[in-house]
Coordinates of C-alpha atoms in Angstrom, one line a residue:
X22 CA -21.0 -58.8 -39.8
X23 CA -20.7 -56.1 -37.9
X24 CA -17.7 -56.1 -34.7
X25 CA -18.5 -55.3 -31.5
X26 CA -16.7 -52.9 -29.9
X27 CA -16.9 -53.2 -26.1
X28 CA -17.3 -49.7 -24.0
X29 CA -14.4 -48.3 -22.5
X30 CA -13.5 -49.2 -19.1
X31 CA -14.0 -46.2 -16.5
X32 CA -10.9 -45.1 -15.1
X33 CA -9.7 -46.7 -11.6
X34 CA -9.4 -44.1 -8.6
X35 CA -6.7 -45.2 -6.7
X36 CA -7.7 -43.5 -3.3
X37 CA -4.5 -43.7 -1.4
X38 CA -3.4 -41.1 -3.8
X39 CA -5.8 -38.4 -4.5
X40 CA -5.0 -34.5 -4.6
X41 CA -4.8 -32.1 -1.5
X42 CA -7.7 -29.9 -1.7
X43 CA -7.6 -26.1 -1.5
X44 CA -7.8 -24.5 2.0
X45 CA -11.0 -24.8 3.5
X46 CA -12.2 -20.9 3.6
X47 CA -11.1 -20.6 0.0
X48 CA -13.4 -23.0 -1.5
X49 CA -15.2 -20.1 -3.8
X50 CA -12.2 -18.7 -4.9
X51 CA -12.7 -18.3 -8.9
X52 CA -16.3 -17.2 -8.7
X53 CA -15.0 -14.5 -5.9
X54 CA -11.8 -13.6 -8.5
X55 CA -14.8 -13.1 -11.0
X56 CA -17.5 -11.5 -9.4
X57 CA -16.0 -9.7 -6.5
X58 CA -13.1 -7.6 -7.6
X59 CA -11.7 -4.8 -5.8
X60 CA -14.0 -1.8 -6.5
X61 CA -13.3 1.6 -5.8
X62 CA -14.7 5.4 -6.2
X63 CA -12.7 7.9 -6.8
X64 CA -8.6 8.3 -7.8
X65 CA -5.7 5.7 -6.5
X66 CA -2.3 5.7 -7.1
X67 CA -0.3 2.8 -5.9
X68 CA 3.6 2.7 -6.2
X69 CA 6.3 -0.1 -5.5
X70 CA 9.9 0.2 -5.4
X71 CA 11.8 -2.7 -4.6
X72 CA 15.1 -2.0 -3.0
X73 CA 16.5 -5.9 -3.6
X74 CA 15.5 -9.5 -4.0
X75 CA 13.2 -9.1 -0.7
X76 CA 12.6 -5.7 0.7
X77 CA 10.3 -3.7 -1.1
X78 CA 8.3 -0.2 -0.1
X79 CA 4.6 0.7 -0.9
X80 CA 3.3 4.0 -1.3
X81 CA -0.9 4.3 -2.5
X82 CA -2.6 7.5 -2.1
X83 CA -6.7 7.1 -2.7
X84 CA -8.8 10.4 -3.2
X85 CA -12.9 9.9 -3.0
X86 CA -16.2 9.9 -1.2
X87 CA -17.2 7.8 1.8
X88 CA -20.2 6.6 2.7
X89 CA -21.1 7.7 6.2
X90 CA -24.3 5.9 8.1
X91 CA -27.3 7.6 7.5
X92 CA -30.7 7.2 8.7
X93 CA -32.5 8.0 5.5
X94 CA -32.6 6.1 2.2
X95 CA -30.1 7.8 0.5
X96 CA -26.8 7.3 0.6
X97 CA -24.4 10.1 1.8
X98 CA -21.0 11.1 1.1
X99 CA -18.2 12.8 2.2
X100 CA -14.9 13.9 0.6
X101 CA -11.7 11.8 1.7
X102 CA -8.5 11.5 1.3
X103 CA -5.5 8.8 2.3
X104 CA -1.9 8.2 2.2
X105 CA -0.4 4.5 3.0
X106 CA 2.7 3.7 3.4
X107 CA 4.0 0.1 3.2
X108 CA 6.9 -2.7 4.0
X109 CA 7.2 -5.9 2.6
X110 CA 9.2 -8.3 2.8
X111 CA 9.2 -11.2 1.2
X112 CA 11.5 -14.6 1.5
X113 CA 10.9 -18.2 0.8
X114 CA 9.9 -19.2 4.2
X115 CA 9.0 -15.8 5.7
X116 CA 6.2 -13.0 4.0
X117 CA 6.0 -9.9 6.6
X118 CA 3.9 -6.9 5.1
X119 CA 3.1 -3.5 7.2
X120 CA 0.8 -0.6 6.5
X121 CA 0.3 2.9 8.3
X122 CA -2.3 5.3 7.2
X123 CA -2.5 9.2 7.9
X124 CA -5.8 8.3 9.4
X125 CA -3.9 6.5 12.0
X126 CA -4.7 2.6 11.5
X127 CA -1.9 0.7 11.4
X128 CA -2.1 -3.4 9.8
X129 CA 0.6 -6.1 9.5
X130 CA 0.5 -9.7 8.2
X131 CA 3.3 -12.5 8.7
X132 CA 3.4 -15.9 6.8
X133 CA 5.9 -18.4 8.2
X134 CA 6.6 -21.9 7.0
X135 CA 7.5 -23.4 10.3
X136 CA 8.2 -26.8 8.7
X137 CA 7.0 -28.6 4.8
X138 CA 3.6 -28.7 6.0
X139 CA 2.9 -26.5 9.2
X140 CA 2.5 -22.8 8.0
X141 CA 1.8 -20.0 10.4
X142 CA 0.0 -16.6 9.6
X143 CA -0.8 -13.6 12.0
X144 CA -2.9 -10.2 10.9
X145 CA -3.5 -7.4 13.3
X146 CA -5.0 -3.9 12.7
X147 CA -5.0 -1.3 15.2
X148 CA -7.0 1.6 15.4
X149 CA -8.1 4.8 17.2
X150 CA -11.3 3.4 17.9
X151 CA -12.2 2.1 20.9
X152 CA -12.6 -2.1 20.4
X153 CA -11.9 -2.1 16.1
X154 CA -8.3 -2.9 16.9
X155 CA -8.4 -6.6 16.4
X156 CA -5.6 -9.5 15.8
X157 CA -5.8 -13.4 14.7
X158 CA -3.1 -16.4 14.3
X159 CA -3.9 -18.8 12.0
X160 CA -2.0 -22.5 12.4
X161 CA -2.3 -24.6 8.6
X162 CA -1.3 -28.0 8.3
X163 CA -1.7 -29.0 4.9
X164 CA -1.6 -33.2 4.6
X165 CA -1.5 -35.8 1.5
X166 CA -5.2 -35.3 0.5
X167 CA -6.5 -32.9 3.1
X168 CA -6.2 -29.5 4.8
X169 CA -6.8 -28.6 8.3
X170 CA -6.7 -25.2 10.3
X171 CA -6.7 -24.1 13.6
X172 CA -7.7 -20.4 14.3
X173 CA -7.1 -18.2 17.6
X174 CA -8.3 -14.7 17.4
X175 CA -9.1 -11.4 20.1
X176 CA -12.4 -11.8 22.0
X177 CA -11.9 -15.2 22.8
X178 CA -12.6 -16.7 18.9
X179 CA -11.0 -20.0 18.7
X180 CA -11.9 -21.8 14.7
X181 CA -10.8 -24.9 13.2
X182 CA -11.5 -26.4 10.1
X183 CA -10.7 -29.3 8.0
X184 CA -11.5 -30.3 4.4
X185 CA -11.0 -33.9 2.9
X186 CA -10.5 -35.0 -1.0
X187 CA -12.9 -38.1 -1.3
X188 CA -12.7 -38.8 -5.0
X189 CA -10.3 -36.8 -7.8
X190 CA -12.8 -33.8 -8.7
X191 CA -14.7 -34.0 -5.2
X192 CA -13.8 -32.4 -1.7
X193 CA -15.7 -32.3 1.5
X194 CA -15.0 -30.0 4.6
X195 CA -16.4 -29.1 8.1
X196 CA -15.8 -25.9 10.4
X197 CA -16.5 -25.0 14.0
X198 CA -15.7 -22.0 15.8
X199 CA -16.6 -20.5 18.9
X200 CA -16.6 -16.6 20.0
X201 CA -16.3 -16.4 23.6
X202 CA -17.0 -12.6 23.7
X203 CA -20.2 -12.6 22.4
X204 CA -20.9 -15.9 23.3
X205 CA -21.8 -17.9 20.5
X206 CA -20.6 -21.0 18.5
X207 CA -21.3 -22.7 14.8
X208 CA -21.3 -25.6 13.1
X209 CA -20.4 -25.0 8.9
X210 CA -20.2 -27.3 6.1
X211 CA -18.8 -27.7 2.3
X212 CA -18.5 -29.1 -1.0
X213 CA -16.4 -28.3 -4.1
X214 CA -16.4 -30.3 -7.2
X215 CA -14.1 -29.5 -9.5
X216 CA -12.6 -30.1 -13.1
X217 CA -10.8 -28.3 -15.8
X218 CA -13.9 -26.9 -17.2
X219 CA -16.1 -25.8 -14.3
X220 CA -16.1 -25.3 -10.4
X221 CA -18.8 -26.1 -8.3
X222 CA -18.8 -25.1 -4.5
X223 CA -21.7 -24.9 -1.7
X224 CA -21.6 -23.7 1.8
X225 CA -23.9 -24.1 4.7
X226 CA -23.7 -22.9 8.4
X227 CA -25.7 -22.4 11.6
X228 CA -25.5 -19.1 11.4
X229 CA -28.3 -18.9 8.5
X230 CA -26.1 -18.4 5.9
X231 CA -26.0 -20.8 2.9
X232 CA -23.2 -20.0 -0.1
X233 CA -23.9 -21.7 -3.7
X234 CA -21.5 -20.1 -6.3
X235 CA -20.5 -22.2 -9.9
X236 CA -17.7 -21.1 -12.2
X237 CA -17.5 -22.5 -15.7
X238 CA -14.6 -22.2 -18.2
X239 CA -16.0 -21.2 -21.9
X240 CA -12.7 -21.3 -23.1
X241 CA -8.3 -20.3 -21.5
X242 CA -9.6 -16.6 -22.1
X243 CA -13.5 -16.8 -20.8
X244 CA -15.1 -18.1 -17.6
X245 CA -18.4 -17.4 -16.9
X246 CA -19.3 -17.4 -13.0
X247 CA -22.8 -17.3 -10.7
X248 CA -23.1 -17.2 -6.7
X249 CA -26.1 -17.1 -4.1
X250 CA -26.1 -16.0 -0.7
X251 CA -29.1 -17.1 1.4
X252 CA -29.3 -16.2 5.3
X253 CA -32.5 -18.9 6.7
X254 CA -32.7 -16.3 10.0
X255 CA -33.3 -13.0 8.3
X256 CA -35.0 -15.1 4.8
X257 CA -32.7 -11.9 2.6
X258 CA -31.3 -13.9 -0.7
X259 CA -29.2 -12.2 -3.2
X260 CA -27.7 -13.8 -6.8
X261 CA -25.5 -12.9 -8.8
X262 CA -24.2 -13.9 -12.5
X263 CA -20.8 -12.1 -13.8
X264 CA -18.5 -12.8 -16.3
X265 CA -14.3 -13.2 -16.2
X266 CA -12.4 -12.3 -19.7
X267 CA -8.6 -11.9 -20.1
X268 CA -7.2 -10.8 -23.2
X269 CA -3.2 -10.6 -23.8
X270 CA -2.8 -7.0 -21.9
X271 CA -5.9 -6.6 -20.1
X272 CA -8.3 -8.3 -17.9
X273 CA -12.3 -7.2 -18.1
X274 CA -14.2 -8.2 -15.0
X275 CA -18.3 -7.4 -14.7
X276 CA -21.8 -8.6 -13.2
X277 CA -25.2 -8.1 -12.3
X278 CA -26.8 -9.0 -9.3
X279 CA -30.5 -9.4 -8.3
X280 CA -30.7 -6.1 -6.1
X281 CA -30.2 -4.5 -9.5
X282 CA -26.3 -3.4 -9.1
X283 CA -24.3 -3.5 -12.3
X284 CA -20.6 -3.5 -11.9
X285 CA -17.7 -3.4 -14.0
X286 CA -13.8 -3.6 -13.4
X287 CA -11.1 -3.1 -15.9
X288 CA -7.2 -4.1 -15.8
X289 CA -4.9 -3.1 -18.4
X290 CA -1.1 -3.8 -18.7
X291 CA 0.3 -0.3 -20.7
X292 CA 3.8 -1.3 -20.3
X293 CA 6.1 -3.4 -17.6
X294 CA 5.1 -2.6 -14.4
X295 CA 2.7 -0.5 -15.3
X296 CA -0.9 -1.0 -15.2
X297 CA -4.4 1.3 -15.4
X298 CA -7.8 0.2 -13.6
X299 CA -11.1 1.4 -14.3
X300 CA -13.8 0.7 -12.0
X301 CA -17.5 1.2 -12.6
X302 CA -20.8 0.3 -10.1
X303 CA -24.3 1.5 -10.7
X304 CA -27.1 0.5 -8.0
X305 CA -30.2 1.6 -9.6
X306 CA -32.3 1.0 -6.8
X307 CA -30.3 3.0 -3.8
X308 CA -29.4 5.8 -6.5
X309 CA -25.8 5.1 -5.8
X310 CA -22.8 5.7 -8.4
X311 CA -19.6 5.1 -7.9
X312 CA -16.4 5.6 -10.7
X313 CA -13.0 5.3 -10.1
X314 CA -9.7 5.3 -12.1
X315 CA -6.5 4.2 -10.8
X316 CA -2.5 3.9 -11.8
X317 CA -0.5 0.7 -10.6
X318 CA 3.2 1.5 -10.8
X319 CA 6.0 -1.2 -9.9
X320 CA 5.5 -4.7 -9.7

């Protein structure tokens, strides 16, 4: 006689304890790690010397072409190059980081824990250029199970945002925000489902804009990683599908996306502390090449 064996029992959610969710505005971090590196055309050469525990000094120097507008289809390019120098410091409770540029732009960011939960975090950049100098204070208060943000920027933007855990693997936010220069306000929404094998996130505004973008882990070394981008008002759509591979010293990044741009970007650890990038992008339909090698000293 065969025994019956009864089906397992599903596992009991106990909702007064469920996990804090990540911040609201980073809800497509891995596909964004995966498909959206830092690329680059040309030569960089960043170094970092730490002078103790906290302070540290940044020196990058970037040789290449930049794009300048042009009215025609094809893209044109002029020979640049920068220095930037950099300050960091970096504490348990305070992060301050500074940058100057020989072009004159000068960029700082500050992340305070003003209590367990409450964390503050200014950026401003200042320019040359009349109205590109800009500055915004962000107040996060991260809860049990949930995430909130208040935002207060130049040109009268005030933000705010919050994001909810409503099951284990499941997370649901809202945003609002209203620009009091131009004029205009939004309403956003998201999802993110998540587990140890995949990541799922969508993203939906007033603005037109609609964000799909789904992440799944082949295996600890491979993810494999897709996004959309829809705007409703203007009815342009463009996908993407990339992959994510990390081997013991490097990491190999690359994607294709339906505007017919190949990219590629390559990390590789030669020693401690130092590190050489290759980064490749080929869009076929603009004609457009761009190479670039870099070295990483310091950590």
């Amino acid at each position: 006689m065969a025994t019956h064996i009864p089906p397992p029992e599903p596992e009991k959610v106990d909702y007064m304890d469920l996990p804090c969710p990540i911040p609201y505005e980073e809800i497509h971090r891995e596909a964004l790690m995966s498909l959206k590196p830092e690329h680059f055309e040309g030569l960089r050469f960043d170094f970092t010397k730490g002078l103790n525990q906290k302070f540290s000094l940044s020196h990058s120097i970037v040789m290449g072409p930049t794009e300048v507008p042009s009215q025609s289809a094809e893209t044109i390019k002029i020979p640049t190059a920068n220095y930037e120098f950099g300050a960091n410091f970096i504490d348990p409770k305070v992060m301050l980081f500074g940058r100057i540029l020989t072009d004159g732009r000068l960029s700082a960011r500050v992340k305070c824990d003003l209590s367990e939960n409450l964390t503050m975090k200014a950026n401003a950049q200042l320019t040359n250029e009349p109205h590109m100098s800009h500055g915004m204070f962000n107040f996060d208060y991260k809860g049990t199970d949930y995430r909130t943000q208040f935002q207060l920027g130049n040109g009268g933007l005030l933000g705010a945002n919050y994001i909810q855990s409503v099951t284990p693997h499941l997370s649901l936010g809202g945003e609002v925000f209203w620009a009091g220069q131009h004029r205009k306000s939004g309403l956003g929404y998201a999802a993110r489902y998540n587990t140890d094998k995949m990541v799922a996130s969508g993203q939906i505004a007033s603005t037109g804009m609609v964000a799909l973008s789904y992440v799944q882990k082949v295996s600890e070394k491979v993810s494999l990683a897709t996004d959309m981008m829809y705007n409703y008002m203007s009815r342009d759509v463009t996908a993407s599908v990339g992959y994510d591979y990390i081997l013991r010293q490097c990491r190999l990044r690359g994607k294709i996306d339906s505007n017919g741009c190949t990219s590629a970007f390559l990390e590789e650890r030669l020693n401690m502390g130092l590190n050489f990038i290759l980064s490749a992008e080929i869009d076929h339909k603009k004609k457009d090449y761009k190479f670039g090698f870099g070295l990483t000293v310091g950590e």
